[in-house]
Amino acid sequence: GVEMWQVEAIPNEKEAKETGYTRSINFVRKDNHMLARAVSFVKKGKRLKYFSVEKIANIDGVWVATDISMTTKKGKKTVHKTVLKISDIQFNQPMSEDDLSIRRLERGL
């Protein structure tokens, strides 16, 4: 129910070879500039990958995709599907310089 731009992306030869994607069609919302849907064409196996943002939320003034799915199809058959549900999103949290040390970043804490 929102207006979108349709953007076709075609990789150069090097990128196509590295990623296996031959092109993608992306749908970007005009109201908040978020990627809402995408269809990616995969050379290997003549498959299509469908990316879809199922749910978004405005958290502290930032639009965030909270429910996302990626479905790989070959013809009409679903080969694989991944669903991500993101919760407890927080922005502008206090940080110290130690939080960005190499040791801390490598440990992931």
PDB file of N, CA and C in Angstrom:
ATOM      1  N   GLY A   1       0.785  -1.206   0.000  1.00  0.00           N
ATOM      2  CA  GLY A   1       0.000   0.000   0.000  1.00  0.00           C
ATOM      3  C   GLY A   1       0.827   1.271   0.000  1.00  0.00           C
ATOM      4  N   VAL A   2       2.139   1.188  -0.223  1.00  0.00           N
ATOM      5  CA  VAL A   2       2.966   2.396  -0.291  1.00  0.00           C
ATOM      6  C   VAL A   2       3.625   2.475  -1.662  1.00  0.00           C
ATOM      7  N   GLU A   3       3.925   3.689  -2.081  1.00  0.00           N
ATOM      8  CA  GLU A   3       4.605   3.861  -3.363  1.00  0.00           C
ATOM      9  C   GLU A   3       6.060   3.431  -3.238  1.00  0.00           C
ATOM     10  N   MET A   4       6.561   2.842  -4.346  1.00  0.00           N
ATOM     11  CA  MET A   4       7.941   2.352  -4.348  1.00  0.00           C
ATOM     12  C   MET A   4       8.621   2.686  -5.662  1.00  0.00           C
ATOM     13  N   TRP A   5       9.945   2.754  -5.577  1.00  0.00           N
ATOM     14  CA  TRP A   5      10.768   2.831  -6.774  1.00  0.00           C
ATOM     15  C   TRP A   5      11.172   1.407  -7.115  1.00  0.00           C
ATOM     16  N   GLN A   6      11.253   1.105  -8.391  1.00  0.00           N
ATOM     17  CA  GLN A   6      11.764  -0.181  -8.845  1.00  0.00           C
ATOM     18  C   GLN A   6      13.132   0.079  -9.454  1.00  0.00           C
ATOM     19  N   VAL A   7      14.157  -0.554  -8.905  1.00  0.00           N
ATOM     20  CA  VAL A   7      15.536  -0.325  -9.339  1.00  0.00           C
ATOM     21  C   VAL A   7      16.125  -1.649  -9.809  1.00  0.00           C
ATOM     22  N   GLU A   8      16.584  -1.678 -11.042  1.00  0.00           N
ATOM     23  CA  GLU A   8      17.235  -2.876 -11.552  1.00  0.00           C
ATOM     24  C   GLU A   8      18.739  -2.700 -11.411  1.00  0.00           C
ATOM     25  N   ALA A   9      19.398  -3.702 -10.855  1.00  0.00           N
ATOM     26  CA  ALA A   9      20.848  -3.655 -10.662  1.00  0.00           C
ATOM     27  C   ALA A   9      21.473  -4.789 -11.463  1.00  0.00           C
ATOM     28  N   ILE A  10      22.419  -4.438 -12.315  1.00  0.00           N
ATOM     29  CA  ILE A  10      23.117  -5.427 -13.126  1.00  0.00           C
ATOM     30  C   ILE A  10      24.605  -5.327 -12.806  1.00  0.00           C
ATOM     31  N   PRO A  11      25.185  -6.403 -12.292  1.00  0.00           N
ATOM     32  CA  PRO A  11      26.600  -6.345 -11.903  1.00  0.00           C
ATOM     33  C   PRO A  11      27.517  -6.368 -13.121  1.00  0.00           C
ATOM     34  N   ASN A  12      28.725  -5.834 -12.915  1.00  0.00           N
ATOM     35  CA  ASN A  12      29.718  -5.977 -13.982  1.00  0.00           C
ATOM     36  C   ASN A  12      30.159  -7.441 -14.017  1.00  0.00           C
ATOM     37  N   GLU A  13      30.934  -7.789 -15.006  1.00  0.00           N
ATOM     38  CA  GLU A  13      31.322  -9.187 -15.220  1.00  0.00           C
ATOM     39  C   GLU A  13      32.052  -9.782 -14.013  1.00  0.00           C
ATOM     40  N   LYS A  14      32.941  -8.998 -13.422  1.00  0.00           N
ATOM     41  CA  LYS A  14      33.714  -9.470 -12.273  1.00  0.00           C
ATOM     42  C   LYS A  14      32.800  -9.758 -11.078  1.00  0.00           C
ATOM     43  N   GLU A  15      31.899  -8.838 -10.775  1.00  0.00           N
ATOM     44  CA  GLU A  15      30.980  -9.028  -9.647  1.00  0.00           C
ATOM     45  C   GLU A  15      30.049 -10.215  -9.886  1.00  0.00           C
ATOM     46  N   ALA A  16      29.570 -10.365 -11.113  1.00  0.00           N
ATOM     47  CA  ALA A  16      28.685 -11.479 -11.436  1.00  0.00           C
ATOM     48  C   ALA A  16      29.406 -12.812 -11.222  1.00  0.00           C
ATOM     49  N   LYS A  17      30.667 -12.864 -11.613  1.00  0.00           N
ATOM     50  CA  LYS A  17      31.449 -14.093 -11.462  1.00  0.00           C
ATOM     51  C   LYS A  17      31.691 -14.397  -9.977  1.00  0.00           C
ATOM     52  N   GLU A  18      31.995 -13.368  -9.183  1.00  0.00           N
ATOM     53  CA  GLU A  18      32.281 -13.556  -7.757  1.00  0.00           C
ATOM     54  C   GLU A  18      31.036 -13.936  -6.954  1.00  0.00           C
ATOM     55  N   THR A  19      29.899 -13.326  -7.276  1.00  0.00           N
ATOM     56  CA  THR A  19      28.693 -13.529  -6.471  1.00  0.00           C
ATOM     57  C   THR A  19      27.746 -14.586  -7.032  1.00  0.00           C
ATOM     58  N   GLY A  20      27.784 -14.794  -8.347  1.00  0.00           N
ATOM     59  CA  GLY A  20      26.852 -15.725  -8.969  1.00  0.00           C
ATOM     60  C   GLY A  20      25.521 -15.096  -9.330  1.00  0.00           C
ATOM     61  N   TYR A  21      25.352 -13.822  -8.975  1.00  0.00           N
ATOM     62  CA  TYR A  21      24.109 -13.113  -9.296  1.00  0.00           C
ATOM     63  C   TYR A  21      24.252 -12.422 -10.654  1.00  0.00           C
ATOM     64  N   THR A  22      23.220 -12.564 -11.481  1.00  0.00           N
ATOM     65  CA  THR A  22      23.272 -11.960 -12.809  1.00  0.00           C
ATOM     66  C   THR A  22      22.547 -10.615 -12.859  1.00  0.00           C
ATOM     67  N   ARG A  23      21.560 -10.425 -11.978  1.00  0.00           N
ATOM     68  CA  ARG A  23      20.874  -9.139 -11.850  1.00  0.00           C
ATOM     69  C   ARG A  23      19.918  -9.210 -10.683  1.00  0.00           C
ATOM     70  N   SER A  24      19.445  -8.056 -10.262  1.00  0.00           N
ATOM     71  CA  SER A  24      18.424  -8.030  -9.218  1.00  0.00           C
ATOM     72  C   SER A  24      17.474  -6.873  -9.483  1.00  0.00           C
ATOM     73  N   ILE A  25      16.259  -7.072  -9.051  1.00  0.00           N
ATOM     74  CA  ILE A  25      15.240  -6.023  -9.130  1.00  0.00           C
ATOM     75  C   ILE A  25      14.863  -5.697  -7.696  1.00  0.00           C
ATOM     76  N   ASN A  26      15.047  -4.435  -7.325  1.00  0.00           N
ATOM     77  CA  ASN A  26      14.845  -4.000  -5.948  1.00  0.00           C
ATOM     78  C   ASN A  26      13.677  -3.027  -5.878  1.00  0.00           C
ATOM     79  N   PHE A  27      12.906  -3.159  -4.811  1.00  0.00           N
ATOM     80  CA  PHE A  27      11.770  -2.273  -4.588  1.00  0.00           C
ATOM     81  C   PHE A  27      12.036  -1.471  -3.319  1.00  0.00           C
ATOM     82  N   VAL A  28      12.174  -0.156  -3.485  1.00  0.00           N
ATOM     83  CA  VAL A  28      12.532   0.742  -2.388  1.00  0.00           C
ATOM     84  C   VAL A  28      11.336   1.632  -2.070  1.00  0.00           C
ATOM     85  N   ARG A  29      10.960   1.661  -0.811  1.00  0.00           N
ATOM     86  CA  ARG A  29       9.830   2.495  -0.379  1.00  0.00           C
ATOM     87  C   ARG A  29      10.162   3.968  -0.564  1.00  0.00           C
ATOM     88  N   LYS A  30       9.215   4.724  -1.082  1.00  0.00           N
ATOM     89  CA  LYS A  30       9.414   6.158  -1.267  1.00  0.00           C
ATOM     90  C   LYS A  30       9.252   6.935   0.039  1.00  0.00           C
ATOM     91  N   ASP A  31       8.467   6.412   0.980  1.00  0.00           N
ATOM     92  CA  ASP A  31       8.201   7.168   2.207  1.00  0.00           C
ATOM     93  C   ASP A  31       9.358   7.157   3.199  1.00  0.00           C
ATOM     94  N   ASN A  32      10.131   6.045   3.250  1.00  0.00           N
ATOM     95  CA  ASN A  32      11.230   5.995   4.217  1.00  0.00           C
ATOM     96  C   ASN A  32      12.541   5.467   3.618  1.00  0.00           C
ATOM     97  N   HIS A  33      12.562   5.259   2.302  1.00  0.00           N
ATOM     98  CA  HIS A  33      13.751   4.838   1.554  1.00  0.00           C
ATOM     99  C   HIS A  33      14.313   3.485   1.977  1.00  0.00           C
ATOM    100  N   MET A  34      13.460   2.615   2.505  1.00  0.00           N
ATOM    101  CA  MET A  34      13.894   1.274   2.899  1.00  0.00           C
ATOM    102  C   MET A  34      13.686   0.288   1.762  1.00  0.00           C
ATOM    103  N   LEU A  35      14.607  -0.656   1.641  1.00  0.00           N
ATOM    104  CA  LEU A  35      14.433  -1.759   0.712  1.00  0.00           C
ATOM    105  C   LEU A  35      13.315  -2.639   1.267  1.00  0.00           C
ATOM    106  N   ALA A  36      12.258  -2.850   0.487  1.00  0.00           N
ATOM    107  CA  ALA A  36      11.108  -3.626   0.955  1.00  0.00           C
ATOM    108  C   ALA A  36      11.097  -5.031   0.369  1.00  0.00           C
ATOM    109  N   ARG A  37      11.494  -5.134  -0.889  1.00  0.00           N
ATOM    110  CA  ARG A  37      11.506  -6.424  -1.582  1.00  0.00           C
ATOM    111  C   ARG A  37      12.617  -6.419  -2.612  1.00  0.00           C
ATOM    112  N   ALA A  38      13.062  -7.610  -2.954  1.00  0.00           N
ATOM    113  CA  ALA A  38      14.058  -7.737  -4.017  1.00  0.00           C
ATOM    114  C   ALA A  38      13.956  -9.135  -4.610  1.00  0.00           C
ATOM    115  N   VAL A  39      14.250  -9.210  -5.877  1.00  0.00           N
ATOM    116  CA  VAL A  39      14.340 -10.497  -6.569  1.00  0.00           C
ATOM    117  C   VAL A  39      15.733 -10.544  -7.177  1.00  0.00           C
ATOM    118  N   SER A  40      16.504 -11.556  -6.801  1.00  0.00           N
ATOM    119  CA  SER A  40      17.858 -11.712  -7.323  1.00  0.00           C
ATOM    120  C   SER A  40      17.914 -12.957  -8.199  1.00  0.00           C
ATOM    121  N   PHE A  41      18.542 -12.814  -9.344  1.00  0.00           N
ATOM    122  CA  PHE A  41      18.655 -13.900 -10.303  1.00  0.00           C
ATOM    123  C   PHE A  41      20.018 -14.566 -10.123  1.00  0.00           C
ATOM    124  N   VAL A  42      20.006 -15.873  -9.845  1.00  0.00           N
ATOM    125  CA  VAL A  42      21.225 -16.630  -9.588  1.00  0.00           C
ATOM    126  C   VAL A  42      21.535 -17.474 -10.819  1.00  0.00           C
ATOM    127  N   LYS A  43      22.752 -17.326 -11.326  1.00  0.00           N
ATOM    128  CA  LYS A  43      23.145 -18.047 -12.538  1.00  0.00           C
ATOM    129  C   LYS A  43      23.136 -19.553 -12.322  1.00  0.00           C
ATOM    130  N   LYS A  44      23.767 -20.001 -11.241  1.00  0.00           N
ATOM    131  CA  LYS A  44      23.892 -21.434 -10.961  1.00  0.00           C
ATOM    132  C   LYS A  44      22.512 -22.030 -10.640  1.00  0.00           C
ATOM    133  N   GLY A  45      22.113 -22.987 -11.404  1.00  0.00           N
ATOM    134  CA  GLY A  45      20.857 -23.676 -11.138  1.00  0.00           C
ATOM    135  C   GLY A  45      19.620 -22.901 -11.547  1.00  0.00           C
ATOM    136  N   LYS A  46      19.797 -21.780 -12.209  1.00  0.00           N
ATOM    137  CA  LYS A  46      18.661 -20.951 -12.650  1.00  0.00           C
ATOM    138  C   LYS A  46      17.659 -20.747 -11.520  1.00  0.00           C
ATOM    139  N   ARG A  47      18.155 -20.216 -10.421  1.00  0.00           N
ATOM    140  CA  ARG A  47      17.323 -20.002  -9.238  1.00  0.00           C
ATOM    141  C   ARG A  47      17.022 -18.520  -9.054  1.00  0.00           C
ATOM    142  N   LEU A  48      15.955 -18.263  -8.325  1.00  0.00           N
ATOM    143  CA  LEU A  48      15.601 -16.908  -7.944  1.00  0.00           C
ATOM    144  C   LEU A  48      15.611 -16.818  -6.425  1.00  0.00           C
ATOM    145  N   LYS A  49      16.112 -15.699  -5.910  1.00  0.00           N
ATOM    146  CA  LYS A  49      16.088 -15.460  -4.468  1.00  0.00           C
ATOM    147  C   LYS A  49      15.177 -14.261  -4.219  1.00  0.00           C
ATOM    148  N   TYR A  50      14.208 -14.464  -3.358  1.00  0.00           N
ATOM    149  CA  TYR A  50      13.236 -13.427  -3.026  1.00  0.00           C
ATOM    150  C   TYR A  50      13.514 -12.912  -1.624  1.00  0.00           C
ATOM    151  N   PHE A  51      13.828 -11.627  -1.521  1.00  0.00           N
ATOM    152  CA  PHE A  51      14.048 -10.959  -0.234  1.00  0.00           C
ATOM    153  C   PHE A  51      12.791 -10.166   0.071  1.00  0.00           C
ATOM    154  N   SER A  52      12.300 -10.266   1.300  1.00  0.00           N
ATOM    155  CA  SER A  52      11.097  -9.532   1.660  1.00  0.00           C
ATOM    156  C   SER A  52      11.172  -9.046   3.102  1.00  0.00           C
ATOM    157  N   VAL A  53      10.881  -7.763   3.287  1.00  0.00           N
ATOM    158  CA  VAL A  53      10.772  -7.203   4.629  1.00  0.00           C
ATOM    159  C   VAL A  53       9.306  -7.342   5.019  1.00  0.00           C
ATOM    160  N   GLU A  54       9.043  -8.179   6.016  1.00  0.00           N
ATOM    161  CA  GLU A  54       7.665  -8.464   6.427  1.00  0.00           C
ATOM    162  C   GLU A  54       7.131  -7.436   7.419  1.00  0.00           C
ATOM    163  N   LYS A  55       8.036  -6.877   8.230  1.00  0.00           N
ATOM    164  CA  LYS A  55       7.600  -5.949   9.275  1.00  0.00           C
ATOM    165  C   LYS A  55       8.695  -4.911   9.517  1.00  0.00           C
ATOM    166  N   ILE A  56       8.301  -3.657   9.687  1.00  0.00           N
ATOM    167  CA  ILE A  56       9.251  -2.591  10.011  1.00  0.00           C
ATOM    168  C   ILE A  56       8.767  -1.849  11.249  1.00  0.00           C
ATOM    169  N   ALA A  57       9.694  -1.179  11.895  1.00  0.00           N
ATOM    170  CA  ALA A  57       9.360  -0.381  13.068  1.00  0.00           C
ATOM    171  C   ALA A  57      10.224   0.878  13.075  1.00  0.00           C
ATOM    172  N   ASN A  58       9.654   1.951  13.574  1.00  0.00           N
ATOM    173  CA  ASN A  58      10.411   3.186  13.749  1.00  0.00           C
ATOM    174  C   ASN A  58      10.870   3.213  15.204  1.00  0.00           C
ATOM    175  N   ILE A  59      12.164   2.993  15.405  1.00  0.00           N
ATOM    176  CA  ILE A  59      12.735   2.925  16.749  1.00  0.00           C
ATOM    177  C   ILE A  59      13.665   4.110  16.934  1.00  0.00           C
ATOM    178  N   ASP A  60      13.330   4.979  17.850  1.00  0.00           N
ATOM    179  CA  ASP A  60      14.124   6.177  18.134  1.00  0.00           C
ATOM    180  C   ASP A  60      14.389   6.993  16.867  1.00  0.00           C
ATOM    181  N   GLY A  61      13.387   7.059  15.985  1.00  0.00           N
ATOM    182  CA  GLY A  61      13.519   7.855  14.770  1.00  0.00           C
ATOM    183  C   GLY A  61      14.242   7.164  13.627  1.00  0.00           C
ATOM    184  N   VAL A  62      14.559   5.881  13.790  1.00  0.00           N
ATOM    185  CA  VAL A  62      15.263   5.117  12.761  1.00  0.00           C
ATOM    186  C   VAL A  62      14.354   3.980  12.294  1.00  0.00           C
ATOM    187  N   TRP A  63      14.093   3.913  10.988  1.00  0.00           N
ATOM    188  CA  TRP A  63      13.307   2.809  10.447  1.00  0.00           C
ATOM    189  C   TRP A  63      14.170   1.550  10.396  1.00  0.00           C
ATOM    190  N   VAL A  64      13.622   0.449  10.942  1.00  0.00           N
ATOM    191  CA  VAL A  64      14.362  -0.797  11.049  1.00  0.00           C
ATOM    192  C   VAL A  64      13.478  -1.955  10.577  1.00  0.00           C
ATOM    193  N   ALA A  65      14.057  -2.849   9.779  1.00  0.00           N
ATOM    194  CA  ALA A  65      13.361  -4.082   9.405  1.00  0.00           C
ATOM    195  C   ALA A  65      13.469  -5.046  10.573  1.00  0.00           C
ATOM    196  N   THR A  66      12.323  -5.499  11.108  1.00  0.00           N
ATOM    197  CA  THR A  66      12.340  -6.397  12.258  1.00  0.00           C
ATOM    198  C   THR A  66      12.011  -7.847  11.883  1.00  0.00           C
ATOM    199  N   ASP A  67      11.288  -8.050  10.794  1.00  0.00           N
ATOM    200  CA  ASP A  67      10.993  -9.394  10.287  1.00  0.00           C
ATOM    201  C   ASP A  67      11.374  -9.434   8.808  1.00  0.00           C
ATOM    202  N   ILE A  68      12.301 -10.324   8.467  1.00  0.00           N
ATOM    203  CA  ILE A  68      12.843 -10.392   7.106  1.00  0.00           C
ATOM    204  C   ILE A  68      12.844 -11.853   6.667  1.00  0.00           C
ATOM    205  N   SER A  69      12.555 -12.084   5.392  1.00  0.00           N
ATOM    206  CA  SER A  69      12.664 -13.449   4.874  1.00  0.00           C
ATOM    207  C   SER A  69      13.428 -13.443   3.557  1.00  0.00           C
ATOM    208  N   MET A  70      14.113 -14.556   3.312  1.00  0.00           N
ATOM    209  CA  MET A  70      14.821 -14.779   2.048  1.00  0.00           C
ATOM    210  C   MET A  70      14.446 -16.186   1.608  1.00  0.00           C
ATOM    211  N   THR A  71      13.845 -16.275   0.418  1.00  0.00           N
ATOM    212  CA  THR A  71      13.383 -17.550  -0.112  1.00  0.00           C
ATOM    213  C   THR A  71      14.076 -17.833  -1.432  1.00  0.00           C
ATOM    214  N   THR A  72      14.657 -19.021  -1.550  1.00  0.00           N
ATOM    215  CA  THR A  72      15.284 -19.448  -2.803  1.00  0.00           C
ATOM    216  C   THR A  72      14.332 -20.409  -3.497  1.00  0.00           C
ATOM    217  N   LYS A  73      14.048 -20.106  -4.760  1.00  0.00           N
ATOM    218  CA  LYS A  73      13.133 -20.948  -5.532  1.00  0.00           C
ATOM    219  C   LYS A  73      13.771 -21.375  -6.841  1.00  0.00           C
ATOM    220  N   LYS A  74      13.416 -22.573  -7.248  1.00  0.00           N
ATOM    221  CA  LYS A  74      13.794 -23.080  -8.563  1.00  0.00           C
ATOM    222  C   LYS A  74      12.478 -23.443  -9.230  1.00  0.00           C
ATOM    223  N   GLY A  75      12.089 -22.640 -10.201  1.00  0.00           N
ATOM    224  CA  GLY A  75      10.746 -22.768 -10.762  1.00  0.00           C
ATOM    225  C   GLY A  75       9.754 -22.380  -9.684  1.00  0.00           C
ATOM    226  N   LYS A  76       8.766 -23.210  -9.445  1.00  0.00           N
ATOM    227  CA  LYS A  76       7.782 -22.924  -8.398  1.00  0.00           C
ATOM    228  C   LYS A  76       8.136 -23.596  -7.070  1.00  0.00           C
ATOM    229  N   LYS A  77       9.197 -24.396  -7.068  1.00  0.00           N
ATOM    230  CA  LYS A  77       9.585 -25.144  -5.876  1.00  0.00           C
ATOM    231  C   LYS A  77      10.482 -24.307  -4.970  1.00  0.00           C
ATOM    232  N   THR A  78      10.138 -24.256  -3.681  1.00  0.00           N
ATOM    233  CA  THR A  78      10.972 -23.581  -2.687  1.00  0.00           C
ATOM    234  C   THR A  78      12.116 -24.510  -2.309  1.00  0.00           C
ATOM    235  N   VAL A  79      13.350 -24.036  -2.529  1.00  0.00           N
ATOM    236  CA  VAL A  79      14.539 -24.818  -2.226  1.00  0.00           C
ATOM    237  C   VAL A  79      15.002 -24.567  -0.798  1.00  0.00           C
ATOM    238  N   HIS A  80      14.899 -23.299  -0.362  1.00  0.00           N
ATOM    239  CA  HIS A  80      15.363 -22.927   0.974  1.00  0.00           C
ATOM    240  C   HIS A  80      14.679 -21.635   1.395  1.00  0.00           C
ATOM    241  N   LYS A  81      14.456 -21.494   2.693  1.00  0.00           N
ATOM    242  CA  LYS A  81      13.887 -20.250   3.212  1.00  0.00           C
ATOM    243  C   LYS A  81      14.527 -19.924   4.555  1.00  0.00           C
ATOM    244  N   THR A  82      14.925 -18.673   4.711  1.00  0.00           N
ATOM    245  CA  THR A  82      15.479 -18.177   5.963  1.00  0.00           C
ATOM    246  C   THR A  82      14.593 -17.045   6.459  1.00  0.00           C
ATOM    247  N   VAL A  83      14.255 -17.077   7.744  1.00  0.00           N
ATOM    248  CA  VAL A  83      13.437 -16.027   8.347  1.00  0.00           C
ATOM    249  C   VAL A  83      14.224 -15.432   9.514  1.00  0.00           C
ATOM    250  N   LEU A  84      14.358 -14.112   9.517  1.00  0.00           N
ATOM    251  CA  LEU A  84      15.035 -13.414  10.608  1.00  0.00           C
ATOM    252  C   LEU A  84      14.029 -12.560  11.361  1.00  0.00           C
ATOM    253  N   LYS A  85      14.023 -12.674  12.668  1.00  0.00           N
ATOM    254  CA  LYS A  85      13.191 -11.834  13.523  1.00  0.00           C
ATOM    255  C   LYS A  85      14.127 -11.121  14.492  1.00  0.00           C
ATOM    256  N   ILE A  86      14.145  -9.813  14.397  1.00  0.00           N
ATOM    257  CA  ILE A  86      15.085  -9.017  15.184  1.00  0.00           C
ATOM    258  C   ILE A  86      14.309  -8.290  16.277  1.00  0.00           C
ATOM    259  N   SER A  87      14.820  -8.392  17.514  1.00  0.00           N
ATOM    260  CA  SER A  87      14.128  -7.757  18.635  1.00  0.00           C
ATOM    261  C   SER A  87      15.140  -7.076  19.545  1.00  0.00           C
ATOM    262  N   ASP A  88      14.623  -6.356  20.515  1.00  0.00           N
ATOM    263  CA  ASP A  88      15.432  -5.644  21.504  1.00  0.00           C
ATOM    264  C   ASP A  88      16.455  -4.728  20.824  1.00  0.00           C
ATOM    265  N   ILE A  89      15.985  -3.956  19.865  1.00  0.00           N
ATOM    266  CA  ILE A  89      16.851  -3.037  19.128  1.00  0.00           C
ATOM    267  C   ILE A  89      16.982  -1.744  19.922  1.00  0.00           C
ATOM    268  N   GLN A  90      18.213  -1.306  20.103  1.00  0.00           N
ATOM    269  CA  GLN A  90      18.474  -0.075  20.845  1.00  0.00           C
ATOM    270  C   GLN A  90      19.507   0.755  20.094  1.00  0.00           C
ATOM    271  N   PHE A  91      19.256   2.047  20.030  1.00  0.00           N
ATOM    272  CA  PHE A  91      20.191   2.971  19.395  1.00  0.00           C
ATOM    273  C   PHE A  91      20.727   3.954  20.431  1.00  0.00           C
ATOM    274  N   ASN A  92      21.818   4.602  20.050  1.00  0.00           N
ATOM    275  CA  ASN A  92      22.401   5.676  20.866  1.00  0.00           C
ATOM    276  C   ASN A  92      22.683   5.243  22.297  1.00  0.00           C
ATOM    277  N   GLN A  93      23.251   4.048  22.437  1.00  0.00           N
ATOM    278  CA  GLN A  93      23.618   3.544  23.751  1.00  0.00           C
ATOM    279  C   GLN A  93      24.980   4.114  24.142  1.00  0.00           C
ATOM    280  N   PRO A  94      25.176   4.394  25.428  1.00  0.00           N
ATOM    281  CA  PRO A  94      26.467   4.931  25.851  1.00  0.00           C
ATOM    282  C   PRO A  94      27.585   3.916  25.606  1.00  0.00           C
ATOM    283  N   MET A  95      28.714   4.424  25.139  1.00  0.00           N
ATOM    284  CA  MET A  95      29.878   3.575  24.870  1.00  0.00           C
ATOM    285  C   MET A  95      31.134   4.281  25.349  1.00  0.00           C
ATOM    286  N   SER A  96      32.096   3.475  25.734  1.00  0.00           N
ATOM    287  CA  SER A  96      33.392   4.042  26.084  1.00  0.00           C
ATOM    288  C   SER A  96      34.374   3.702  24.973  1.00  0.00           C
ATOM    289  N   GLU A  97      35.533   4.320  25.015  1.00  0.00           N
ATOM    290  CA  GLU A  97      36.553   4.032  24.007  1.00  0.00           C
ATOM    291  C   GLU A  97      37.012   2.574  24.096  1.00  0.00           C
ATOM    292  N   ASP A  98      36.964   2.005  25.294  1.00  0.00           N
ATOM    293  CA  ASP A  98      37.353   0.606  25.485  1.00  0.00           C
ATOM    294  C   ASP A  98      36.418  -0.354  24.739  1.00  0.00           C
ATOM    295  N   ASP A  99      35.169   0.059  24.523  1.00  0.00           N
ATOM    296  CA  ASP A  99      34.223  -0.791  23.796  1.00  0.00           C
ATOM    297  C   ASP A  99      34.666  -1.027  22.357  1.00  0.00           C
ATOM    298  N   LEU A 100      35.516  -0.171  21.837  1.00  0.00           N
ATOM    299  CA  LEU A 100      35.973  -0.283  20.458  1.00  0.00           C
ATOM    300  C   LEU A 100      37.418  -0.738  20.335  1.00  0.00           C
ATOM    301  N   SER A 101      37.975  -1.279  21.406  1.00  0.00           N
ATOM    302  CA  SER A 101      39.346  -1.792  21.334  1.00  0.00           C
ATOM    303  C   SER A 101      39.350  -3.058  20.485  1.00  0.00           C
ATOM    304  N   ILE A 102      40.504  -3.363  19.917  1.00  0.00           N
ATOM    305  CA  ILE A 102      40.634  -4.559  19.073  1.00  0.00           C
ATOM    306  C   ILE A 102      40.276  -5.806  19.884  1.00  0.00           C
ATOM    307  N   ARG A 103      40.785  -5.867  21.095  1.00  0.00           N
ATOM    308  CA  ARG A 103      40.532  -7.034  21.933  1.00  0.00           C
ATOM    309  C   ARG A 103      39.029  -7.208  22.195  1.00  0.00           C
ATOM    310  N   ARG A 104      38.357  -6.132  22.508  1.00  0.00           N
ATOM    311  CA  ARG A 104      36.917  -6.185  22.796  1.00  0.00           C
ATOM    312  C   ARG A 104      36.121  -6.556  21.537  1.00  0.00           C
ATOM    313  N   LEU A 105      36.494  -5.994  20.409  1.00  0.00           N
ATOM    314  CA  LEU A 105      35.797  -6.295  19.158  1.00  0.00           C
ATOM    315  C   LEU A 105      36.006  -7.744  18.744  1.00  0.00           C
ATOM    316  N   GLU A 106      37.203  -8.273  18.974  1.00  0.00           N
ATOM    317  CA  GLU A 106      37.471  -9.665  18.632  1.00  0.00           C
ATOM    318  C   GLU A 106      36.698 -10.634  19.529  1.00  0.00           C
ATOM    319  N   ARG A 107      36.514 -10.270  20.789  1.00  0.00           N
ATOM    320  CA  ARG A 107      35.768 -11.127  21.729  1.00  0.00           C
ATOM    321  C   ARG A 107      34.278 -11.013  21.502  1.00  0.00           C
ATOM    322  N   GLY A 108      33.825  -9.885  20.966  1.00  0.00           N
ATOM    323  CA  GLY A 108      32.414  -9.689  20.709  1.00  0.00           C
ATOM    324  C   GLY A 108      31.592  -9.335  21.924  1.00  0.00           C
ATOM    325  N   LEU A 109      32.240  -8.889  22.980  1.00  0.00           N
ATOM    326  CA  LEU A 109      31.505  -8.509  24.193  1.00  0.00           C
ATOM    327  C   LEU A 109      31.453  -7.019  24.358  1.00  0.00           C
TER     328      LEU A 109
END
